[in-house]
PDB file of C-alpha atoms in Angstrom:
ATOM      1  CA  UNK U1212       2.151   4.645  23.021  1.00 58.00           C
ATOM      2  CA  UNK U1213       2.217   5.943  26.522  1.00 66.00           C
ATOM      3  CA  UNK U1214       2.820   9.743  25.270  1.00 75.00           C
ATOM      4  CA  UNK U1215       0.000  11.950  24.764  1.00 78.00           C
ATOM      5  CA  UNK U1216       0.959  13.165  21.659  1.00 77.00           C
ATOM      6  CA  UNK U1217       1.377   9.515  20.142  1.00 79.00           C
ATOM      7  CA  UNK U1218      -2.388   8.897  21.491  1.00 83.00           C
ATOM      8  CA  UNK U1219      -3.485  12.157  20.065  1.00 83.00           C
ATOM      9  CA  UNK U1220      -1.680  11.273  16.612  1.00 83.00           C
ATOM     10  CA  UNK U1221      -3.287   7.910  16.607  1.00 85.00           C
ATOM     11  CA  UNK U1222      -6.730   9.174  17.110  1.00 87.00           C
ATOM     12  CA  UNK U1223      -6.438  11.788  14.205  1.00 85.00           C
ATOM     13  CA  UNK U1224      -5.213   8.737  12.000  1.00 86.00           C
ATOM     14  CA  UNK U1225      -8.242   7.096  12.823  1.00 89.00           C
ATOM     15  CA  UNK U1226     -10.378   9.812  12.148  1.00 88.00           C
ATOM     16  CA  UNK U1227      -8.806  10.383   8.915  1.00 87.00           C
ATOM     17  CA  UNK U1228      -9.209   6.978   7.652  1.00 89.00           C
ATOM     18  CA  UNK U1229     -13.092   6.977   9.108  1.00 90.00           C
ATOM     19  CA  UNK U1230     -13.264  10.208   6.803  1.00 88.00           C
ATOM     20  CA  UNK U1231     -11.607   8.561   3.973  1.00 88.00           C
ATOM     21  CA  UNK U1232     -14.334   5.670   4.024  1.00 90.00           C
ATOM     22  CA  UNK U1233     -16.933   8.198   4.450  1.00 89.00           C
ATOM     23  CA  UNK U1234     -15.813  10.167   1.503  1.00 88.00           C
ATOM     24  CA  UNK U1235     -15.425   7.167  -0.472  1.00 90.00           C
ATOM     25  CA  UNK U1236     -19.104   6.192   0.017  1.00 91.00           C
ATOM     26  CA  UNK U1237     -20.783   9.342  -0.317  1.00 90.00           C
ATOM     27  CA  UNK U1238     -18.755   9.827  -3.536  1.00 90.00           C
ATOM     28  CA  UNK U1239     -20.027   6.647  -4.988  1.00 90.00           C
ATOM     29  CA  UNK U1240     -23.477   7.702  -3.945  1.00 89.00           C
ATOM     30  CA  UNK U1241     -22.987  11.049  -5.770  1.00 87.00           C
ATOM     31  CA  UNK U1242     -21.461   9.247  -8.832  1.00 90.00           C
ATOM     32  CA  UNK U1243     -24.697   7.055  -9.109  1.00 86.00           C
ATOM     33  CA  UNK U1244     -26.523  10.005  -9.962  1.00 87.00           C
ATOM     34  CA  UNK U1245     -24.496  11.294 -12.696  1.00 85.00           C
ATOM     35  CA  UNK U1246     -26.090   9.311 -15.311  1.00 87.00           C
ATOM     36  CA  UNK U1247     -23.349  10.187 -17.831  1.00 86.00           C
ATOM     37  CA  UNK U1248     -20.474   9.127 -15.942  1.00 86.00           C
ATOM     38  CA  UNK U1249     -21.815   5.622 -15.097  1.00 90.00           C
ATOM     39  CA  UNK U1250     -20.585   3.809 -18.067  1.00 91.00           C
ATOM     40  CA  UNK U1251     -17.033   5.114 -18.009  1.00 91.00           C
ATOM     41  CA  UNK U1252     -17.008   5.005 -13.891  1.00 92.00           C
ATOM     42  CA  UNK U1253     -17.766   1.460 -14.296  1.00 93.00           C
ATOM     43  CA  UNK U1254     -15.160   0.716 -16.413  1.00 94.00           C
ATOM     44  CA  UNK U1255     -12.462   2.740 -14.145  1.00 93.00           C
ATOM     45  CA  UNK U1256     -13.805   0.969 -11.183  1.00 93.00           C
ATOM     46  CA  UNK U1257     -13.417  -2.427 -12.939  1.00 94.00           C
ATOM     47  CA  UNK U1258      -9.829  -1.549 -14.275  1.00 93.00           C
ATOM     48  CA  UNK U1259      -8.983  -0.539 -10.607  1.00 92.00           C
ATOM     49  CA  UNK U1260     -10.414  -3.623  -8.967  1.00 93.00           C
ATOM     50  CA  UNK U1261      -8.667  -5.717 -11.564  1.00 92.00           C
ATOM     51  CA  UNK U1262      -5.188  -4.221 -10.905  1.00 90.00           C
ATOM     52  CA  UNK U1263      -5.191  -4.406  -7.272  1.00 90.00           C
ATOM     53  CA  UNK U1264      -6.373  -8.038  -7.340  1.00 90.00           C
ATOM     54  CA  UNK U1265      -3.842  -8.980  -9.799  1.00 89.00           C
ATOM     55  CA  UNK U1266      -1.048  -7.197  -7.948  1.00 86.00           C
ATOM     56  CA  UNK U1267      -2.163  -8.848  -4.605  1.00 86.00           C
ATOM     57  CA  UNK U1268      -2.284 -12.267  -6.094  1.00 87.00           C
ATOM     58  CA  UNK U1269       0.913 -11.594  -7.980  1.00 84.00           C
ATOM     59  CA  UNK U1270       2.728 -10.558  -4.644  1.00 83.00           C
ATOM     60  CA  UNK U1271       1.208 -13.415  -2.281  1.00 81.00           C
ATOM     61  CA  UNK U1272       1.182 -16.534  -4.636  1.00 76.00           C
TER      62      UNK U1272
ATOM     63  CA  UNK O1254     -13.102  30.699 -26.217  1.00 53.00           C
ATOM     64  CA  UNK O1255     -14.086  33.083 -23.666  1.00 71.00           C
ATOM     65  CA  UNK O1256     -13.335  32.593 -19.759  1.00 73.00           C
ATOM     66  CA  UNK O1257     -16.948  31.458 -19.009  1.00 84.00           C
ATOM     67  CA  UNK O1258     -16.585  28.538 -21.543  1.00 86.00           C
ATOM     68  CA  UNK O1259     -13.093  27.785 -20.453  1.00 86.00           C
ATOM     69  CA  UNK O1260     -14.062  27.785 -16.738  1.00 84.00           C
ATOM     70  CA  UNK O1261     -17.334  25.494 -17.438  1.00 86.00           C
ATOM     71  CA  UNK O1262     -14.914  23.291 -19.428  1.00 88.00           C
ATOM     72  CA  UNK O1263     -12.395  23.097 -16.538  1.00 87.00           C
ATOM     73  CA  UNK O1264     -15.297  22.344 -14.010  1.00 85.00           C
ATOM     74  CA  UNK O1265     -16.532  19.679 -16.326  1.00 86.00           C
ATOM     75  CA  UNK O1266     -13.225  17.881 -16.766  1.00 87.00           C
ATOM     76  CA  UNK O1267     -12.123  18.109 -13.024  1.00 87.00           C
ATOM     77  CA  UNK O1268     -15.261  16.517 -12.185  1.00 86.00           C
ATOM     78  CA  UNK O1269     -14.430  13.738 -14.635  1.00 87.00           C
ATOM     79  CA  UNK O1270     -11.120  13.424 -13.546  1.00 87.00           C
ATOM     80  CA  UNK O1271     -12.027  13.056  -9.676  1.00 88.00           C
ATOM     81  CA  UNK O1272     -14.974  10.692 -10.284  1.00 86.00           C
ATOM     82  CA  UNK O1273     -12.833   8.351 -12.668  1.00 87.00           C
ATOM     83  CA  UNK O1274      -9.565   8.586 -10.708  1.00 87.00           C
ATOM     84  CA  UNK O1275     -11.440   8.069  -7.495  1.00 87.00           C
ATOM     85  CA  UNK O1276     -13.246   5.127  -8.657  1.00 87.00           C
ATOM     86  CA  UNK O1277     -10.091   3.677 -10.064  1.00 87.00           C
ATOM     87  CA  UNK O1278      -8.361   4.008  -6.933  1.00 87.00           C
ATOM     88  CA  UNK O1279     -11.305   3.043  -4.469  1.00 88.00           C
ATOM     89  CA  UNK O1280     -10.047  -0.390  -3.307  1.00 88.00           C
ATOM     90  CA  UNK O1281      -6.645   0.725  -3.127  1.00 87.00           C
ATOM     91  CA  UNK O1282      -7.641   3.742  -0.902  1.00 87.00           C
ATOM     92  CA  UNK O1283      -9.912   1.209   1.218  1.00 88.00           C
ATOM     93  CA  UNK O1284      -6.718  -1.225   1.506  1.00 88.00           C
ATOM     94  CA  UNK O1285      -4.474   1.658   2.777  1.00 87.00           C
ATOM     95  CA  UNK O1286      -7.434   2.712   5.226  1.00 88.00           C
ATOM     96  CA  UNK O1287      -7.863  -0.557   6.541  1.00 88.00           C
ATOM     97  CA  UNK O1288      -4.285  -1.666   6.704  1.00 89.00           C
ATOM     98  CA  UNK O1289      -3.418   1.543   8.114  1.00 88.00           C
ATOM     99  CA  UNK O1290      -6.092   0.816  10.954  1.00 88.00           C
ATOM    100  CA  UNK O1291      -4.550  -2.433  11.340  1.00 88.00           C
ATOM    101  CA  UNK O1292      -0.916  -0.760  12.033  1.00 88.00           C
ATOM    102  CA  UNK O1293      -2.549   1.957  14.280  1.00 86.00           C
ATOM    103  CA  UNK O1294      -4.091  -0.852  16.670  1.00 85.00           C
ATOM    104  CA  UNK O1295      -3.057  -3.804  18.420  1.00 84.00           C
ATOM    105  CA  UNK O1296      -6.298  -5.876  17.965  1.00 87.00           C
ATOM    106  CA  UNK O1297      -6.260  -9.329  19.463  1.00 87.00           C
ATOM    107  CA  UNK O1298      -8.210 -10.609  16.190  1.00 89.00           C
ATOM    108  CA  UNK O1299      -5.318  -9.286  14.112  1.00 89.00           C
ATOM    109  CA  UNK O1300      -2.730 -10.699  16.262  1.00 89.00           C
ATOM    110  CA  UNK O1301      -1.065 -12.473  13.371  1.00 88.00           C
ATOM    111  CA  UNK O1302       2.454 -13.461  15.218  1.00 88.00           C
ATOM    112  CA  UNK O1303       0.654 -15.234  17.774  1.00 86.00           C
ATOM    113  CA  UNK O1304      -1.223 -17.261  15.219  1.00 89.00           C
ATOM    114  CA  UNK O1305       1.589 -17.806  12.869  1.00 92.00           C
ATOM    115  CA  UNK O1306       2.024 -21.229  11.421  1.00 93.00           C
ATOM    116  CA  UNK O1307       5.731 -22.593  11.343  1.00 95.00           C
ATOM    117  CA  UNK O1308       7.199 -25.492   9.559  1.00 95.00           C
ATOM    118  CA  UNK O1309      10.737 -26.403   9.001  1.00 96.00           C
ATOM    119  CA  UNK O1310      12.039 -28.791   6.299  1.00 95.00           C
ATOM    120  CA  UNK O1311      15.013 -29.769   4.615  1.00 95.00           C
ATOM    121  CA  UNK O1312      15.518 -29.845   0.958  1.00 94.00           C
ATOM    122  CA  UNK O1313      18.879 -30.817  -1.332  1.00 93.00           C
ATOM    123  CA  UNK O1314      19.856 -29.050  -4.483  1.00 91.00           C
ATOM    124  CA  UNK O1315      23.106 -28.734  -6.567  1.00 90.00           C
ATOM    125  CA  UNK O1316      24.804 -25.512  -5.740  1.00 87.00           C
ATOM    126  CA  UNK O1317      27.412 -24.413  -8.337  1.00 85.00           C
ATOM    127  CA  UNK O1318      30.702 -23.023  -7.732  1.00 84.00           C
ATOM    128  CA  UNK O1319      29.367 -19.330  -8.025  1.00 78.00           C
ATOM    129  CA  UNK O1320      30.242 -17.672  -4.616  1.00 81.00           C
ATOM    130  CA  UNK O1321      29.002 -13.997  -5.555  1.00 84.00           C
ATOM    131  CA  UNK O1322      26.205 -13.975  -3.030  1.00 83.00           C
ATOM    132  CA  UNK O1323      23.821 -11.936  -5.341  1.00 82.00           C
ATOM    133  CA  UNK O1324      24.137 -14.539  -8.118  1.00 85.00           C
ATOM    134  CA  UNK O1325      24.287 -17.496  -5.702  1.00 89.00           C
ATOM    135  CA  UNK O1326      21.057 -16.554  -4.094  1.00 89.00           C
ATOM    136  CA  UNK O1327      19.304 -16.114  -7.415  1.00 87.00           C
ATOM    137  CA  UNK O1328      20.342 -19.713  -8.392  1.00 90.00           C
ATOM    138  CA  UNK O1329      19.074 -21.249  -4.910  1.00 92.00           C
ATOM    139  CA  UNK O1330      15.842 -19.312  -5.045  1.00 90.00           C
ATOM    140  CA  UNK O1331      15.189 -20.980  -8.653  1.00 90.00           C
ATOM    141  CA  UNK O1332      16.068 -24.299  -7.867  1.00 92.00           C
ATOM    142  CA  UNK O1333      13.971 -24.248  -4.728  1.00 92.00           C
ATOM    143  CA  UNK O1334      11.070 -22.571  -6.957  1.00 90.00           C
ATOM    144  CA  UNK O1335      10.466 -19.893  -4.291  1.00 89.00           C
ATOM    145  CA  UNK O1336       9.947 -16.068  -4.992  1.00 84.00           C
ATOM    146  CA  UNK O1337       9.935 -13.164  -2.844  1.00 84.00           C
ATOM    147  CA  UNK O1338      11.968 -10.210  -1.840  1.00 84.00           C
ATOM    148  CA  UNK O1339      15.277 -11.126  -0.349  1.00 85.00           C
ATOM    149  CA  UNK O1340      16.825  -9.552   2.814  1.00 84.00           C
ATOM    150  CA  UNK O1341      19.490 -10.265   5.458  1.00 87.00           C
ATOM    151  CA  UNK O1342      21.909 -11.824   2.802  1.00 89.00           C
ATOM    152  CA  UNK O1343      25.050 -13.107   4.350  1.00 91.00           C
ATOM    153  CA  UNK O1344      27.702 -15.655   4.481  1.00 91.00           C
ATOM    154  CA  UNK O1345      28.265 -17.455   7.698  1.00 91.00           C
ATOM    155  CA  UNK O1346      31.528 -16.812   9.591  1.00 91.00           C
ATOM    156  CA  UNK O1347      33.117 -19.733   7.840  1.00 90.00           C
ATOM    157  CA  UNK O1348      31.651 -19.173   4.461  1.00 88.00           C
ATOM    158  CA  UNK O1349      29.972 -22.505   4.450  1.00 91.00           C
ATOM    159  CA  UNK O1350      26.334 -21.561   4.519  1.00 93.00           C
ATOM    160  CA  UNK O1351      24.461 -18.700   2.723  1.00 93.00           C
ATOM    161  CA  UNK O1352      21.884 -17.526   5.009  1.00 94.00           C
ATOM    162  CA  UNK O1353      18.981 -15.405   3.847  1.00 93.00           C
ATOM    163  CA  UNK O1354      15.261 -14.474   4.280  1.00 92.00           C
ATOM    164  CA  UNK O1355      12.878 -14.436   1.340  1.00 90.00           C
ATOM    165  CA  UNK O1356       9.658 -12.692   2.251  1.00 87.00           C
ATOM    166  CA  UNK O1357       6.543 -11.711   0.733  1.00 85.00           C
ATOM    167  CA  UNK O1358       3.181 -10.510   2.287  1.00 87.00           C
ATOM    168  CA  UNK O1359       2.031 -12.927   4.921  1.00 88.00           C
ATOM    169  CA  UNK O1360       4.805 -15.525   4.235  1.00 90.00           C
ATOM    170  CA  UNK O1361       8.582 -15.685   5.266  1.00 92.00           C
ATOM    171  CA  UNK O1362      11.203 -18.161   4.347  1.00 94.00           C
ATOM    172  CA  UNK O1363      14.471 -18.214   6.830  1.00 96.00           C
ATOM    173  CA  UNK O1364      16.897 -20.276   4.556  1.00 96.00           C
ATOM    174  CA  UNK O1365      20.106 -21.767   5.467  1.00 96.00           C
ATOM    175  CA  UNK O1366      21.846 -23.067   2.463  1.00 94.00           C
ATOM    176  CA  UNK O1367      25.032 -25.432   2.945  1.00 93.00           C
ATOM    177  CA  UNK O1368      27.272 -24.538   0.135  1.00 91.00           C
ATOM    178  CA  UNK O1369      29.491 -27.681   0.242  1.00 90.00           C
ATOM    179  CA  UNK O1370      26.804 -30.270   0.534  1.00 90.00           C
ATOM    180  CA  UNK O1371      23.785 -28.513  -0.929  1.00 90.00           C
ATOM    181  CA  UNK O1372      21.733 -29.074   1.878  1.00 94.00           C
ATOM    182  CA  UNK O1373      18.896 -26.360   2.489  1.00 95.00           C
ATOM    183  CA  UNK O1374      17.335 -26.004   5.813  1.00 96.00           C
ATOM    184  CA  UNK O1375      14.038 -24.160   5.295  1.00 96.00           C
ATOM    185  CA  UNK O1376      11.676 -22.356   8.056  1.00 96.00           C
ATOM    186  CA  UNK O1377       8.592 -21.378   6.533  1.00 95.00           C
ATOM    187  CA  UNK O1378       6.504 -18.909   8.740  1.00 95.00           C
ATOM    188  CA  UNK O1379       2.904 -18.317   7.197  1.00 94.00           C
ATOM    189  CA  UNK O1380       1.130 -15.417   8.758  1.00 92.00           C
ATOM    190  CA  UNK O1381      -2.770 -14.503   8.078  1.00 90.00           C
ATOM    191  CA  UNK O1382      -4.370 -12.180   5.754  1.00 90.00           C
ATOM    192  CA  UNK O1383      -4.168  -9.210   8.425  1.00 91.00           C
ATOM    193  CA  UNK O1384      -0.244  -9.574   8.394  1.00 90.00           C
ATOM    194  CA  UNK O1385      -0.263  -9.454   4.522  1.00 88.00           C
ATOM    195  CA  UNK O1386      -2.540  -6.226   4.810  1.00 88.00           C
ATOM    196  CA  UNK O1387      -0.083  -4.647   7.289  1.00 89.00           C
ATOM    197  CA  UNK O1388       2.906  -5.725   5.027  1.00 86.00           C
ATOM    198  CA  UNK O1389       1.185  -4.254   1.738  1.00 84.00           C
ATOM    199  CA  UNK O1390       0.854  -0.879   3.477  1.00 86.00           C
ATOM    200  CA  UNK O1391       4.495  -0.877   4.368  1.00 84.00           C
ATOM    201  CA  UNK O1392       5.971  -2.410   1.250  1.00 76.00           C
ATOM    202  CA  UNK O1393       8.574  -0.153  -0.393  1.00 69.00           C
ATOM    203  CA  UNK O1394      11.141   0.331  -2.875  1.00 65.00           C
ATOM    204  CA  UNK O1395      14.611  -0.790  -1.874  1.00 63.00           C
ATOM    205  CA  UNK O1396      17.510   1.980  -1.080  1.00 64.00           C
ATOM    206  CA  UNK O1397      20.422   2.119  -3.441  1.00 60.00           C
ATOM    207  CA  UNK O1398      22.485   0.211  -0.928  1.00 60.00           C
ATOM    208  CA  UNK O1399      19.831  -2.502  -0.165  1.00 60.00           C
ATOM    209  CA  UNK O1400      19.257  -2.948  -4.415  1.00 56.00           C
ATOM    210  CA  UNK O1401      22.950  -4.408  -4.445  1.00 52.00           C
ATOM    211  CA  UNK O1402      21.843  -6.899  -1.543  1.00 52.00           C
ATOM    212  CA  UNK O1403      18.461  -7.882  -2.998  1.00 53.00           C
ATOM    213  CA  UNK O1404      16.933 -10.211  -5.302  1.00 53.00           C
ATOM    214  CA  UNK O1405      15.214  -8.085  -7.727  1.00 57.00           C
ATOM    215  CA  UNK O1406      11.298  -8.771  -7.325  1.00 67.00           C
ATOM    216  CA  UNK O1407       9.325  -7.379 -10.114  1.00 74.00           C
ATOM    217  CA  UNK O1408       5.845  -7.680  -8.765  1.00 75.00           C
ATOM    218  CA  UNK O1409       7.200  -5.945  -5.728  1.00 74.00           C
ATOM    219  CA  UNK O1410       8.594  -3.079  -7.635  1.00 77.00           C
ATOM    220  CA  UNK O1411       5.415  -2.912  -9.466  1.00 81.00           C
ATOM    221  CA  UNK O1412       3.478  -2.535  -6.535  1.00 82.00           C
ATOM    222  CA  UNK O1413       5.592  -0.241  -4.823  1.00 78.00           C
ATOM    223  CA  UNK O1414       5.119   1.844  -7.812  1.00 81.00           C
ATOM    224  CA  UNK O1415       1.424   1.527  -7.757  1.00 83.00           C
ATOM    225  CA  UNK O1416       1.668   2.791  -4.437  1.00 82.00           C
ATOM    226  CA  UNK O1417       3.196   5.950  -5.744  1.00 82.00           C
ATOM    227  CA  UNK O1418       0.385   6.296  -8.286  1.00 84.00           C
ATOM    228  CA  UNK O1419      -2.211   5.905  -5.199  1.00 85.00           C
ATOM    229  CA  UNK O1420      -0.428   8.800  -3.314  1.00 85.00           C
ATOM    230  CA  UNK O1421      -0.159  10.952  -6.310  1.00 88.00           C
ATOM    231  CA  UNK O1422      -3.970  10.168  -7.358  1.00 89.00           C
ATOM    232  CA  UNK O1423      -5.074  11.069  -3.612  1.00 88.00           C
ATOM    233  CA  UNK O1424      -3.120  14.487  -4.035  1.00 88.00           C
ATOM    234  CA  UNK O1425      -5.076  14.972  -7.333  1.00 90.00           C
ATOM    235  CA  UNK O1426      -8.136  13.967  -5.803  1.00 89.00           C
ATOM    236  CA  UNK O1427      -7.801  16.303  -3.034  1.00 88.00           C
ATOM    237  CA  UNK O1428      -6.797  19.271  -5.277  1.00 89.00           C
ATOM    238  CA  UNK O1429      -9.546  18.411  -7.720  1.00 89.00           C
ATOM    239  CA  UNK O1430     -12.140  18.410  -4.877  1.00 88.00           C
ATOM    240  CA  UNK O1431     -10.705  21.596  -3.464  1.00 86.00           C
ATOM    241  CA  UNK O1432     -11.441  23.186  -6.993  1.00 87.00           C
ATOM    242  CA  UNK O1433     -14.918  21.803  -7.018  1.00 86.00           C
ATOM    243  CA  UNK O1434     -15.808  23.009  -3.452  1.00 87.00           C
ATOM    244  CA  UNK O1435     -14.618  26.274  -4.785  1.00 85.00           C
ATOM    245  CA  UNK O1436     -17.602  26.323  -7.138  1.00 84.00           C
ATOM    246  CA  UNK O1437     -20.485  25.816  -4.546  1.00 80.00           C
ATOM    247  CA  UNK O1438     -23.018  28.129  -3.262  1.00 77.00           C
ATOM    248  CA  UNK O1439     -21.928  30.451  -0.616  1.00 78.00           C
ATOM    249  CA  UNK O1440     -23.353  28.498   2.346  1.00 75.00           C
ATOM    250  CA  UNK O1441     -21.592  25.403   1.509  1.00 78.00           C
ATOM    251  CA  UNK O1442     -18.945  27.200   0.787  1.00 84.00           C
ATOM    252  CA  UNK O1443     -18.415  28.634   4.390  1.00 84.00           C
ATOM    253  CA  UNK O1444     -19.376  25.337   5.945  1.00 83.00           C
ATOM    254  CA  UNK O1445     -16.405  23.783   3.657  1.00 84.00           C
ATOM    255  CA  UNK O1446     -14.116  26.846   4.707  1.00 87.00           C
ATOM    256  CA  UNK O1447     -14.449  25.822   8.706  1.00 87.00           C
ATOM    257  CA  UNK O1448     -14.022  22.203   7.619  1.00 86.00           C
ATOM    258  CA  UNK O1449     -10.900  22.900   5.763  1.00 86.00           C
ATOM    259  CA  UNK O1450      -9.493  25.434   8.431  1.00 89.00           C
ATOM    260  CA  UNK O1451     -10.157  23.043  11.175  1.00 87.00           C
ATOM    261  CA  UNK O1452      -8.235  20.238   9.425  1.00 86.00           C
ATOM    262  CA  UNK O1453      -5.435  22.742   8.664  1.00 86.00           C
ATOM    263  CA  UNK O1454      -4.894  23.769  12.292  1.00 87.00           C
ATOM    264  CA  UNK O1455      -4.990  20.125  13.382  1.00 82.00           C
ATOM    265  CA  UNK O1456      -2.238  19.014  10.566  1.00 82.00           C
ATOM    266  CA  UNK O1457       0.085  22.187  11.656  1.00 84.00           C
ATOM    267  CA  UNK O1458      -0.468  21.256  15.420  1.00 82.00           C
ATOM    268  CA  UNK O1459       0.671  17.645  14.691  1.00 78.00           C
ATOM    269  CA  UNK O1460       3.653  18.730  12.589  1.00 77.00           C
ATOM    270  CA  UNK O1461       5.104  21.436  14.572  1.00 79.00           C
ATOM    271  CA  UNK O1462       4.041  20.939  18.342  1.00 71.00           C
TER     272      UNK O1462
END
């Protein structure tokens, strides 16, 4: 947009998304060091992955 | 069970929920983030509309005498073996044609169905994966008014519901993370306090000024 507040909001959103990516990556690294949580964590990750892939395929095919 | 044990149990379960929920939602969050960036910027490489592929073709089908448009569109979609969310469903002024758009992420059909002769004109517009991601970000449940005009799309409803789950999940992750932060040592606590205060002030500014 050509209004300063819109540009500011746009930058805030970009920053939020970058923080979201950063948090998720550092979260994965932290999770790796919790040996007790690895197995169930992997199952949760796999279920999430299968959920989103099947939904996206269902929507686009 | 005394308070210390209860507190330790709460911390332990909060951490587990935070970890498992975060891992389950990981790809949803990444998709949300990437599609958010695509919506926020007009990058040349993601200029889907300029790169769209459009093909037009005709088909012939037998159309019944049914004239309730919600039922008729269902019949036409089935006979054409198409699926997607139906929008803009309307008769032409002379009621000889039923026009509608069938859309799904990355693909759109503009359909004109001749009710007297069964001739269907289809304009198929195919967009790239960037448009698909943007569409997934903005896909929502129809309003009550729209529900009466739309062909029910089960997968789209499930996707819309899953977005609700992701949103609620993010809130739970934030609240759980906040609680975990409250348990850390003092030095890290104050650094976190600066961070959360800064974010809070920024959010208030954006909302109210």
